[in-house]
Coordinates of C-alpha atoms (C1' of nucleotides) in Angstrom, one line a residue:
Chain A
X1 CA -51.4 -80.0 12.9
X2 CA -51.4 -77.4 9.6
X3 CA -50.3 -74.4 8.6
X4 CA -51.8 -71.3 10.4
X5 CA -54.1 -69.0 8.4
X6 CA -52.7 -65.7 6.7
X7 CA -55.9 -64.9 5.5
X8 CA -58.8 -65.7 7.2
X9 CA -62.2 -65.9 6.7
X10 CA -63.1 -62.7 8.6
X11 CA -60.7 -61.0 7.1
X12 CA -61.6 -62.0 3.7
X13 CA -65.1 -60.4 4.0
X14 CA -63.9 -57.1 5.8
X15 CA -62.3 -56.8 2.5
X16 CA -65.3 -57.6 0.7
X17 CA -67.8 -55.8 2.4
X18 CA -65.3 -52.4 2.3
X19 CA -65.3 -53.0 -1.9
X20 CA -69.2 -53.4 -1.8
X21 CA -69.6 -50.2 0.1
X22 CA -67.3 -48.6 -2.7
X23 CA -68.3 -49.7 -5.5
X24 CA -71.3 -51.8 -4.9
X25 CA -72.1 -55.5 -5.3
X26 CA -70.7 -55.6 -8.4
X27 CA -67.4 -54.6 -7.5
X28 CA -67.0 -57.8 -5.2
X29 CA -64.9 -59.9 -7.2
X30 CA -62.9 -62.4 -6.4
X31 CA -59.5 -60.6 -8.0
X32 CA -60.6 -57.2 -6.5
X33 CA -60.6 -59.0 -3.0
X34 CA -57.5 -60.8 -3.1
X35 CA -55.7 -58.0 -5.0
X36 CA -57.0 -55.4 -1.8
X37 CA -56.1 -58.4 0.7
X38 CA -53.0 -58.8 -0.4
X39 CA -54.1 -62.6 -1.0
X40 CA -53.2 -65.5 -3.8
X41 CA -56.3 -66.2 -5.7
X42 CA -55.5 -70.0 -4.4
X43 CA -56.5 -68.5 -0.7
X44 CA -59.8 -67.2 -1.8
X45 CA -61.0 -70.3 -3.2
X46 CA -59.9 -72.6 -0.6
X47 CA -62.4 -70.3 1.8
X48 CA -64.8 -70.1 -0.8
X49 CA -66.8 -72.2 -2.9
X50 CA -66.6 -69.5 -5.5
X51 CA -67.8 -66.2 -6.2
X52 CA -71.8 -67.0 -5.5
X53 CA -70.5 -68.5 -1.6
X54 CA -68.5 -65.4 -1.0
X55 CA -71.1 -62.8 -1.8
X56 CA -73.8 -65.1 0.3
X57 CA -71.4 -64.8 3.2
X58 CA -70.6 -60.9 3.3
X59 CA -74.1 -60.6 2.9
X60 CA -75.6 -63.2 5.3
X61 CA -72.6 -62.3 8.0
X62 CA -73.8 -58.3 7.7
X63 CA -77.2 -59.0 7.8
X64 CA -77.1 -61.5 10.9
X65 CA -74.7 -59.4 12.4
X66 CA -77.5 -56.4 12.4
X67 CA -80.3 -58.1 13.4
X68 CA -78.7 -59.5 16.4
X69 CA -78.8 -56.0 18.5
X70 CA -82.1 -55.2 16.3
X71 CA -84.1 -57.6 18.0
X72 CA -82.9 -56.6 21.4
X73 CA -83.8 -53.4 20.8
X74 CA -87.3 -54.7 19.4
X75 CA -87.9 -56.5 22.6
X76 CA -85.9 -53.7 25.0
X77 CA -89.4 -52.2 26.6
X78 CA -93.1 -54.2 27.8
X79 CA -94.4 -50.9 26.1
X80 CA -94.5 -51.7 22.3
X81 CA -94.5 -47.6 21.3
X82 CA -90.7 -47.3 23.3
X83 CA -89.0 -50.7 22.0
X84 CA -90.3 -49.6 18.4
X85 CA -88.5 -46.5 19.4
X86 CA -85.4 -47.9 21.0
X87 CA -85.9 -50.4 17.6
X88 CA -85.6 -47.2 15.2
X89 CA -82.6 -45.9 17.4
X90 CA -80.5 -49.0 16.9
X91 CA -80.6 -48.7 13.2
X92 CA -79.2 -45.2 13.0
X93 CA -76.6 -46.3 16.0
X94 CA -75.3 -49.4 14.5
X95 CA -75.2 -47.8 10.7
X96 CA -73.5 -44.9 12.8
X97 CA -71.0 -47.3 14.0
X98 CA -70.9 -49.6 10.7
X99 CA -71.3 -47.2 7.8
X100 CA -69.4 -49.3 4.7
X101 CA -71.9 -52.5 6.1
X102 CA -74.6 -50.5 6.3
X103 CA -74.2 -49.0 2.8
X104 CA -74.2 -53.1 1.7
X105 CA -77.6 -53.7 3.9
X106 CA -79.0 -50.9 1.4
X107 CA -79.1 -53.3 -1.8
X108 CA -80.6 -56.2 -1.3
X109 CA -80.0 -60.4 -1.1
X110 CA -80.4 -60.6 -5.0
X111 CA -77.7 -57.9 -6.0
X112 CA -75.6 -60.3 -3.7
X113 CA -76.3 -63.3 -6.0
X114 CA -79.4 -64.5 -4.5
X115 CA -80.3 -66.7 -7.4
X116 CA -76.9 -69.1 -7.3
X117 CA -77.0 -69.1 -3.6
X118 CA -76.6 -72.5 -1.8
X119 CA -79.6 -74.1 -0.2
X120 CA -77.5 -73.4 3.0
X121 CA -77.5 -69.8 2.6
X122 CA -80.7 -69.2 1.5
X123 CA -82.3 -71.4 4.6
X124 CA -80.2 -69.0 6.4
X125 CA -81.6 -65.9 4.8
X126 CA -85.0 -66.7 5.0
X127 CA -84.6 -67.7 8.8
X128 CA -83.4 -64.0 9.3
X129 CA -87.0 -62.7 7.0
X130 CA -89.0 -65.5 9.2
X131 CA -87.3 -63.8 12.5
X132 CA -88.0 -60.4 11.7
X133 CA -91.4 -60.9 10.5
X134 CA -92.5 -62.7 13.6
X135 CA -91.1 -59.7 15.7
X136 CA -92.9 -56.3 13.3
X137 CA -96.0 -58.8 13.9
X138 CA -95.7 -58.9 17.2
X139 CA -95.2 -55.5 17.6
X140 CA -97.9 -54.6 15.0
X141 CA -100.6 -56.4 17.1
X142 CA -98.9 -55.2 20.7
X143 CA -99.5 -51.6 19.1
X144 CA -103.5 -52.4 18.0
X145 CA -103.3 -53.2 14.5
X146 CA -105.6 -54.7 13.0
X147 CA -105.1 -55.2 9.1
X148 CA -102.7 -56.1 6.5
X149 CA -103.0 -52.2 6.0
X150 CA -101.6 -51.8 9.4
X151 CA -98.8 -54.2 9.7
X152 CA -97.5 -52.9 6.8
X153 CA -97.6 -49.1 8.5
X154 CA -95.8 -50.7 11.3
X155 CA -93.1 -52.4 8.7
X156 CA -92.7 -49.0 7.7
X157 CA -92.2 -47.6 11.1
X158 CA -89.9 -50.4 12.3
X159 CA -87.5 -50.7 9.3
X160 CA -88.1 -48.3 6.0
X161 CA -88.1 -45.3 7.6
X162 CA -85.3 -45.7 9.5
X163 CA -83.3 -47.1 6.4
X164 CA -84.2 -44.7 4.1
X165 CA -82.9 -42.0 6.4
X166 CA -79.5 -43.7 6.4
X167 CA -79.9 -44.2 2.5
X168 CA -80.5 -40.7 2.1
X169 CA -77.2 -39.5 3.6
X170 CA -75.1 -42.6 3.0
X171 CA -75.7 -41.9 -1.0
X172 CA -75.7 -38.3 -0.7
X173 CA -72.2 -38.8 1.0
X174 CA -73.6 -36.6 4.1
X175 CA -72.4 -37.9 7.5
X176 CA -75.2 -39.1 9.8
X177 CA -76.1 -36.0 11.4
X178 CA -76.4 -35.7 15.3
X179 CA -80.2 -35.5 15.5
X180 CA -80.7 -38.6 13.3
X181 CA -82.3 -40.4 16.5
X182 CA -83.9 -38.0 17.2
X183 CA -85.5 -37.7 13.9
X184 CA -86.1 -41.7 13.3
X185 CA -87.8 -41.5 16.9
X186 CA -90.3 -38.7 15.9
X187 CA -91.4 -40.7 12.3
X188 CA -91.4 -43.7 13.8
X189 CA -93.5 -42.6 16.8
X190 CA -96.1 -40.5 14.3
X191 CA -96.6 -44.1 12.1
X192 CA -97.2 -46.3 15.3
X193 CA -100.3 -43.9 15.8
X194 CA -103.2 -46.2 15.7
X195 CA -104.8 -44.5 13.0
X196 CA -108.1 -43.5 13.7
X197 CA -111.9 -45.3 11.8
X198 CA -111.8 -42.3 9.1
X199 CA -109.1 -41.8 6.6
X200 CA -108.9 -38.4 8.5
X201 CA -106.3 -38.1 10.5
X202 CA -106.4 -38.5 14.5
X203 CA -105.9 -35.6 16.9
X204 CA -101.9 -34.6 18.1
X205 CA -101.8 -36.2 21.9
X206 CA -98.5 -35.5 23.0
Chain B
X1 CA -81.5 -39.0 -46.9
X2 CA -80.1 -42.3 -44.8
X3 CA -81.0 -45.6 -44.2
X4 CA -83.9 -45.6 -41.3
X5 CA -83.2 -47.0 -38.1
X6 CA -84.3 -50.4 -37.1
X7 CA -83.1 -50.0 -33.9
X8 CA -83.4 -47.0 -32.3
X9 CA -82.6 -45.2 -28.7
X10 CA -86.2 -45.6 -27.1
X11 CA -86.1 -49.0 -27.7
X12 CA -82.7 -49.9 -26.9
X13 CA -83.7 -48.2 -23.6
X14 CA -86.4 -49.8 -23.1
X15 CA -84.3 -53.0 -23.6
X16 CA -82.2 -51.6 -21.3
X17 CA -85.1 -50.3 -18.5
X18 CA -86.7 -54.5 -19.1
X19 CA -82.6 -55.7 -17.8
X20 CA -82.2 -53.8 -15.3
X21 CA -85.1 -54.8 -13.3
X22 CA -84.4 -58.2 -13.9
X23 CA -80.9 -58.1 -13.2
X24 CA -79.6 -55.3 -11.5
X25 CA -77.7 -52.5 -13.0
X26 CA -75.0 -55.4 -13.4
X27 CA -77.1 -57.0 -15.5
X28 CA -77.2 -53.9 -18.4
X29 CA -74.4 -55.4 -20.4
X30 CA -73.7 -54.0 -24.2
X31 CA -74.2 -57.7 -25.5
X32 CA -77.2 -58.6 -23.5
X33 CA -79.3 -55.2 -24.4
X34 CA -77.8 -56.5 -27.8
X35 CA -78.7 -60.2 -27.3
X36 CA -82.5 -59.2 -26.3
X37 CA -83.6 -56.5 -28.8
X38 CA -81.5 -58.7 -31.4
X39 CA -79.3 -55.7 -32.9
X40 CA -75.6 -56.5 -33.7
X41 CA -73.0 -54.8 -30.9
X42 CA -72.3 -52.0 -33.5
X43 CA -75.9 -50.5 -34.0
X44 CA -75.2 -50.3 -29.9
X45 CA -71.8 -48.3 -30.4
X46 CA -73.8 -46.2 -33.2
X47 CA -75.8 -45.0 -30.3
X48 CA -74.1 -44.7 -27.4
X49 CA -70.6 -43.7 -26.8
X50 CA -69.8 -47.2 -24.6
X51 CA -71.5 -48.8 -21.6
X52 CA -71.5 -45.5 -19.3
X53 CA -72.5 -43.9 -21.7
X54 CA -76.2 -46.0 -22.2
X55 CA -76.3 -46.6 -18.6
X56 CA -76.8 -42.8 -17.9
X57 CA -79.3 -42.7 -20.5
X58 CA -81.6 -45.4 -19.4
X59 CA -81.0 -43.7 -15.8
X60 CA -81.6 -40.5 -16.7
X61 CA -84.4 -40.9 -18.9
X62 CA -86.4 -42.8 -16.0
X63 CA -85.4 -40.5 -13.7
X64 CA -86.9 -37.2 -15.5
X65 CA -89.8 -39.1 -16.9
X66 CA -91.0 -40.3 -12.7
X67 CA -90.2 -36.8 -12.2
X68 CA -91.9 -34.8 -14.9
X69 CA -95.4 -35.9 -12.9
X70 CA -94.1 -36.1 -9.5
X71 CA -93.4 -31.9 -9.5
X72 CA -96.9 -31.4 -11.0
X73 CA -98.0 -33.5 -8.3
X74 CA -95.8 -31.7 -6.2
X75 CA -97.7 -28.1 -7.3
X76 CA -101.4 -29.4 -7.5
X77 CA -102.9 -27.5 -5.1
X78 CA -102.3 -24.2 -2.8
X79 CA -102.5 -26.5 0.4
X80 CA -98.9 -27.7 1.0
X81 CA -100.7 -30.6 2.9
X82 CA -102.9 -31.8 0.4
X83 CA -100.1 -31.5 -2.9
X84 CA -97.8 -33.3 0.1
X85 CA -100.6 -36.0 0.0
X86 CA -100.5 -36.0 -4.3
X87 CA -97.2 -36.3 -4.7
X88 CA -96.9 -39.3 -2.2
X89 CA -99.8 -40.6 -4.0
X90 CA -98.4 -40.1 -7.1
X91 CA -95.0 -41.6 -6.5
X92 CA -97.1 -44.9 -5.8
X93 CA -99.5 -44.5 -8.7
X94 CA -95.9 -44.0 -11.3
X95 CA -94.8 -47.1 -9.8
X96 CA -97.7 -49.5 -10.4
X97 CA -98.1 -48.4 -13.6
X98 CA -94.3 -48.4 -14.3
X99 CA -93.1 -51.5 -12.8
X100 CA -89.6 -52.1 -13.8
X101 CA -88.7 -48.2 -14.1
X102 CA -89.9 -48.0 -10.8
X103 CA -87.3 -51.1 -9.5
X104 CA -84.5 -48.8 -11.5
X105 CA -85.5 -46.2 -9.6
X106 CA -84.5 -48.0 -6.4
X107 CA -81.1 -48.2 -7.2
X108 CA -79.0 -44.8 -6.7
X109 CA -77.0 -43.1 -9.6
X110 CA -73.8 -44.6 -8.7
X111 CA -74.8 -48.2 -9.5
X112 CA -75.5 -46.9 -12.8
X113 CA -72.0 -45.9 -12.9
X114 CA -71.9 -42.4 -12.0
X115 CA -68.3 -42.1 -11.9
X116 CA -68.2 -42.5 -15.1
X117 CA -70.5 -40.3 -16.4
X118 CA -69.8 -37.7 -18.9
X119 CA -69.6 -34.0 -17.8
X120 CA -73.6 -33.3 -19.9
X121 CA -74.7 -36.5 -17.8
X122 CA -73.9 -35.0 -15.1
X123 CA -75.1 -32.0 -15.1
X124 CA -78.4 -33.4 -16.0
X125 CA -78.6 -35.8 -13.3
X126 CA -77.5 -32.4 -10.8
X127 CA -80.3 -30.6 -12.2
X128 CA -83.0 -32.9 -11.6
X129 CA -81.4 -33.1 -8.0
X130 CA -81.6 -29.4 -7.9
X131 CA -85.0 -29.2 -9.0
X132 CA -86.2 -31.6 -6.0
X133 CA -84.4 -29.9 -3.3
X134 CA -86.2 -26.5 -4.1
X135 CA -89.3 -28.3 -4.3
X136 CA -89.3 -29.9 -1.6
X137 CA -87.3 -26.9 0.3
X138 CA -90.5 -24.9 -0.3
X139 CA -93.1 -27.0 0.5
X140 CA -91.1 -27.8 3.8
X141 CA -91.2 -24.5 4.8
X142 CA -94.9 -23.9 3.8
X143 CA -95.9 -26.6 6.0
X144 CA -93.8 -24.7 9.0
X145 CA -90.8 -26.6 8.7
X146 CA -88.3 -24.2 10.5
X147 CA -85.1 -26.0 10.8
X148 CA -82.8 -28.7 9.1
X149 CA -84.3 -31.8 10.6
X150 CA -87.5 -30.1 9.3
X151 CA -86.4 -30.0 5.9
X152 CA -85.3 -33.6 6.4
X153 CA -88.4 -34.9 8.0
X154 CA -90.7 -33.3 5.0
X155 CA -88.1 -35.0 2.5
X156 CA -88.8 -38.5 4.0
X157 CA -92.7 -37.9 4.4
X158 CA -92.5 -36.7 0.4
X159 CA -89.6 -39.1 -1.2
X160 CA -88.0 -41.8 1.0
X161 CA -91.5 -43.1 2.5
X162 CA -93.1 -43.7 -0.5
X163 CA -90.7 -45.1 -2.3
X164 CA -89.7 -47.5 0.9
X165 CA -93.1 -48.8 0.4
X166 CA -92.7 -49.5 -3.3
X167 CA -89.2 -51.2 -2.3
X168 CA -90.9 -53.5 0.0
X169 CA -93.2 -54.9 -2.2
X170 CA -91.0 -55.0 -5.6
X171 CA -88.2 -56.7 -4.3
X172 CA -90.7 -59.0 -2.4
X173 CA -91.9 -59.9 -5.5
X174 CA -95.9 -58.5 -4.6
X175 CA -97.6 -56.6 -6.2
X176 CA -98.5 -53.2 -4.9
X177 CA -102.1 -53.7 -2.9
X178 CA -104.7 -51.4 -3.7
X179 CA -104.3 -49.8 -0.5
X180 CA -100.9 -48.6 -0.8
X181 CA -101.9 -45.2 -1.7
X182 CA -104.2 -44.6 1.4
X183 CA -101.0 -46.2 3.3
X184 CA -98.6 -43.9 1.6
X185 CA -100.7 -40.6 2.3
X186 CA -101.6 -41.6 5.6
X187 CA -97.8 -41.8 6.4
X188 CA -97.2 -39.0 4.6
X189 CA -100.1 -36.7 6.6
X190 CA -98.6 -37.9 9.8
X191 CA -94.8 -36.9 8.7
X192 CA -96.2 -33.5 8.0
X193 CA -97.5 -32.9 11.0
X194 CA -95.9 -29.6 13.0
X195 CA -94.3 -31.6 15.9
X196 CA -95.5 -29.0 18.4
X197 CA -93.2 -30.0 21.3
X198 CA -92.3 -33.2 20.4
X199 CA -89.5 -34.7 23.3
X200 CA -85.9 -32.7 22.8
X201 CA -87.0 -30.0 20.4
X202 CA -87.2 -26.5 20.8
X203 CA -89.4 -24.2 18.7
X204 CA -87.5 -22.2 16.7
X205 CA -90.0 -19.7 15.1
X206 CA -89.2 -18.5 11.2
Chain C
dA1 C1' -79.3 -43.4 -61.7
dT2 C1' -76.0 -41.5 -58.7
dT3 C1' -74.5 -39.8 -54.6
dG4 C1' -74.4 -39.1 -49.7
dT5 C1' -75.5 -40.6 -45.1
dA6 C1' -77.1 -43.0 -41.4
dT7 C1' -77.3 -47.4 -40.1
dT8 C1' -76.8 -52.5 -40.0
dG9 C1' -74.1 -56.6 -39.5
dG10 C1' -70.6 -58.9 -37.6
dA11 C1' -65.6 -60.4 -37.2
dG12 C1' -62.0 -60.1 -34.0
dA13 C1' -58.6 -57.8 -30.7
dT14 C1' -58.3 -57.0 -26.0
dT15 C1' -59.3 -57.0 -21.3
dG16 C1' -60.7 -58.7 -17.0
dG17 C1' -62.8 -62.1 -14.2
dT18 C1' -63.6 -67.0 -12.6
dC19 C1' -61.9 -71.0 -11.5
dT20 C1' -58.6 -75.2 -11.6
dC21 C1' -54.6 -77.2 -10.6
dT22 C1' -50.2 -78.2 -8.7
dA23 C1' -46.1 -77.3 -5.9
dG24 C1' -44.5 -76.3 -1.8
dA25 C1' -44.5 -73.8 2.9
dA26 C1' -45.7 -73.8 7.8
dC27 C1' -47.1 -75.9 11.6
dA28 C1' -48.9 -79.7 15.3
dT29 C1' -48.4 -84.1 16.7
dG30 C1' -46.4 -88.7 17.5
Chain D
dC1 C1' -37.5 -86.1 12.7
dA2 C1' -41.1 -87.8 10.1
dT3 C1' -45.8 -87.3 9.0
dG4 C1' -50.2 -85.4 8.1
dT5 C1' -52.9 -81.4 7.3
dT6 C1' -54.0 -76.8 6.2
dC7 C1' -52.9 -73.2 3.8
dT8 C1' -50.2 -70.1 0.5
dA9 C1' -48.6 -69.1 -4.0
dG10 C1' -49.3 -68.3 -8.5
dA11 C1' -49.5 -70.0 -13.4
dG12 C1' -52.7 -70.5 -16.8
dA13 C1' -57.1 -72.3 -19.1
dC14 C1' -61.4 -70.6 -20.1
dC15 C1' -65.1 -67.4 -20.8
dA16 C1' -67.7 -63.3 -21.1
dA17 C1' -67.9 -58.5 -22.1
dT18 C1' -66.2 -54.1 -24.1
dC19 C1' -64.9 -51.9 -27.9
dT20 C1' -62.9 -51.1 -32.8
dC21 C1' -63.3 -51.5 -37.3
dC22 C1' -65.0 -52.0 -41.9
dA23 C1' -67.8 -53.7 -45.5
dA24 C1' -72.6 -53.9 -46.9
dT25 C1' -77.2 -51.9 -47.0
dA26 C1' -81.2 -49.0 -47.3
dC27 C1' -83.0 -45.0 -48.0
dA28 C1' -83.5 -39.5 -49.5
dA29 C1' -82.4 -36.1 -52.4
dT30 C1' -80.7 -34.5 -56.6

DNA sequence: ATTGTATTGGAGATTGGTCTCTAGAACATG
DNA sequence: CATGTTCTAGAGACCAATCTCCAATACAAT
């Protein structure tokens, strides 16, 4: 008994999340995104508390939306070495497959606004840090670590590597070249290295 | 012969630099760099030609400065390995002792509105880009790098990786731990590393 | 002292963005 | 068909930021 939607939410933050990849957070306002949707002003803020709830939801949405096959991947293989491989893998495929969010998932939750967010959205965004900091730990241990030192290594091998390889091209304006896996796969596998006693380094085993 | 300056460049940087970390490039408005170092909006003008205009300079100028130390870093010693293991090192040592420059530094040119950049910005900003891609193209290839993933590899053991770690910990809100340069070389060392025969690759001699 | 110049100081025009508000359109249901 | 509800549609108030402009000021050099 109403009206059907013209412009829904999902469509709404397609919109937004293209005019983030564009032009960055910044260039997610609330006239940019009904001007590029073709929408009223009146439609945006009947989805929308205001500006603060829309950029919590592209970014929440994108990041949730990500970490779903991420933690698949993370728990794809008993052998802790191939699901942090499989783990690396995912983030090239999915930024592959979802450059513009991808290019968003590069800034972070306080360039979307962090600081007027709901209590709503930020329970949800720290759920998602909780989740994933469980899992690296996991991992971490399953893979012999034994120190802060170490986690942090594995942090690296699990999600900065592999994200700095997509900033580096999605900035440079480079396509994701074909042997991206392959190279995420070969840095993340080098870092999950139990390091040896020594700050040497440990003999190749291949 | 002229009045002297009560508000100068460096300091309305440095204004600028202090914003930027606490905002967000969004946050370097004309009246808030005005607001904080308490100069009227037309000693601002007097400087710079508009907004763009300061927000390549405060880029720019903390772009050269990390940079000026990172390629003597970068040159330090005739083992590619160990001037690999400076620079990384070096990247992390700028950052602790640079704080906020170091958060710019995490943002990319374009969210210091690169597209709006003058023609001389420009070219400055290429030329630092330049400068880093022979580096690095040379130490690459010292260290036996023989193709493009190669190249790419060495970049992420020399640039991304450290940096990812400094990203992690200052939009965390931590402070760098003590042990982030034996993490960052570590990483680093394995990175370098000649995969001999690593899964998929085949040897392609130079 | 006078002159020239770089700078301060700030008023105000203009733009662009956020948000509010109200009128009415489109549909399901009784 | 009447009613209730959701949504569109857009006018316009409000505010913050950019930028222009000009008078006033502080100093150096002559």
């Amino acid at each position: 008994m109403a009206r059907p939607p013209r412009f829904d939410t999902p469509l709404l933050l397609d919109v937004a999340v293209r005019l983030a990849a564009e032009s960055g957070p910044s260039g997610v306002t609330m006239s940019a995104v009904a001007a590029y949707a073709g929408a009223p002003s009146g439609s945006l803020y009947h989805r929308f508390a205001g500006r603060s709830a829309l950029l919590a939801e592209v970014w929440l949405r994108t990041v949730e939306g990500f970490q779903e096959g991420y933690f698949a991947a993370l728990k794809s293989s008993e052998d802790p070495r191939a699901a942090g491989r499989a783990a690396s893998r995912y983030v090239v495929a999915w930024s592959r497959a979802h450059p513009d969010e991808a290019t968003l998932l590069l800034y972070g939750a306080r360039d979307f606004g962090q600081d007027d967010w709901s209590a709503e959205h930020l329970r949800r965004a720290e759920e998602g840090n909780r989740r994933v900091l469980t899992s690296v730990r996991e991992l971490a241990e399953a893979v012999g670590a034994s120190d802060a030192q170490d986690v942090e290594r594995v942090s690296l091998a699990l999600i900065d590597i592999p994200l700095s390889l997509i900033r580096r091209h999605l900035r440079g304006g480079t396509p994701l070249p074909p042997h991206a896996e392959a190279l995420v796969e070969q840095c993340t596998d080098a870092l999950l290295d139990r390091p040896a006693d020594s700050p040497g380094r440990k003999p190749r085993m291949s």
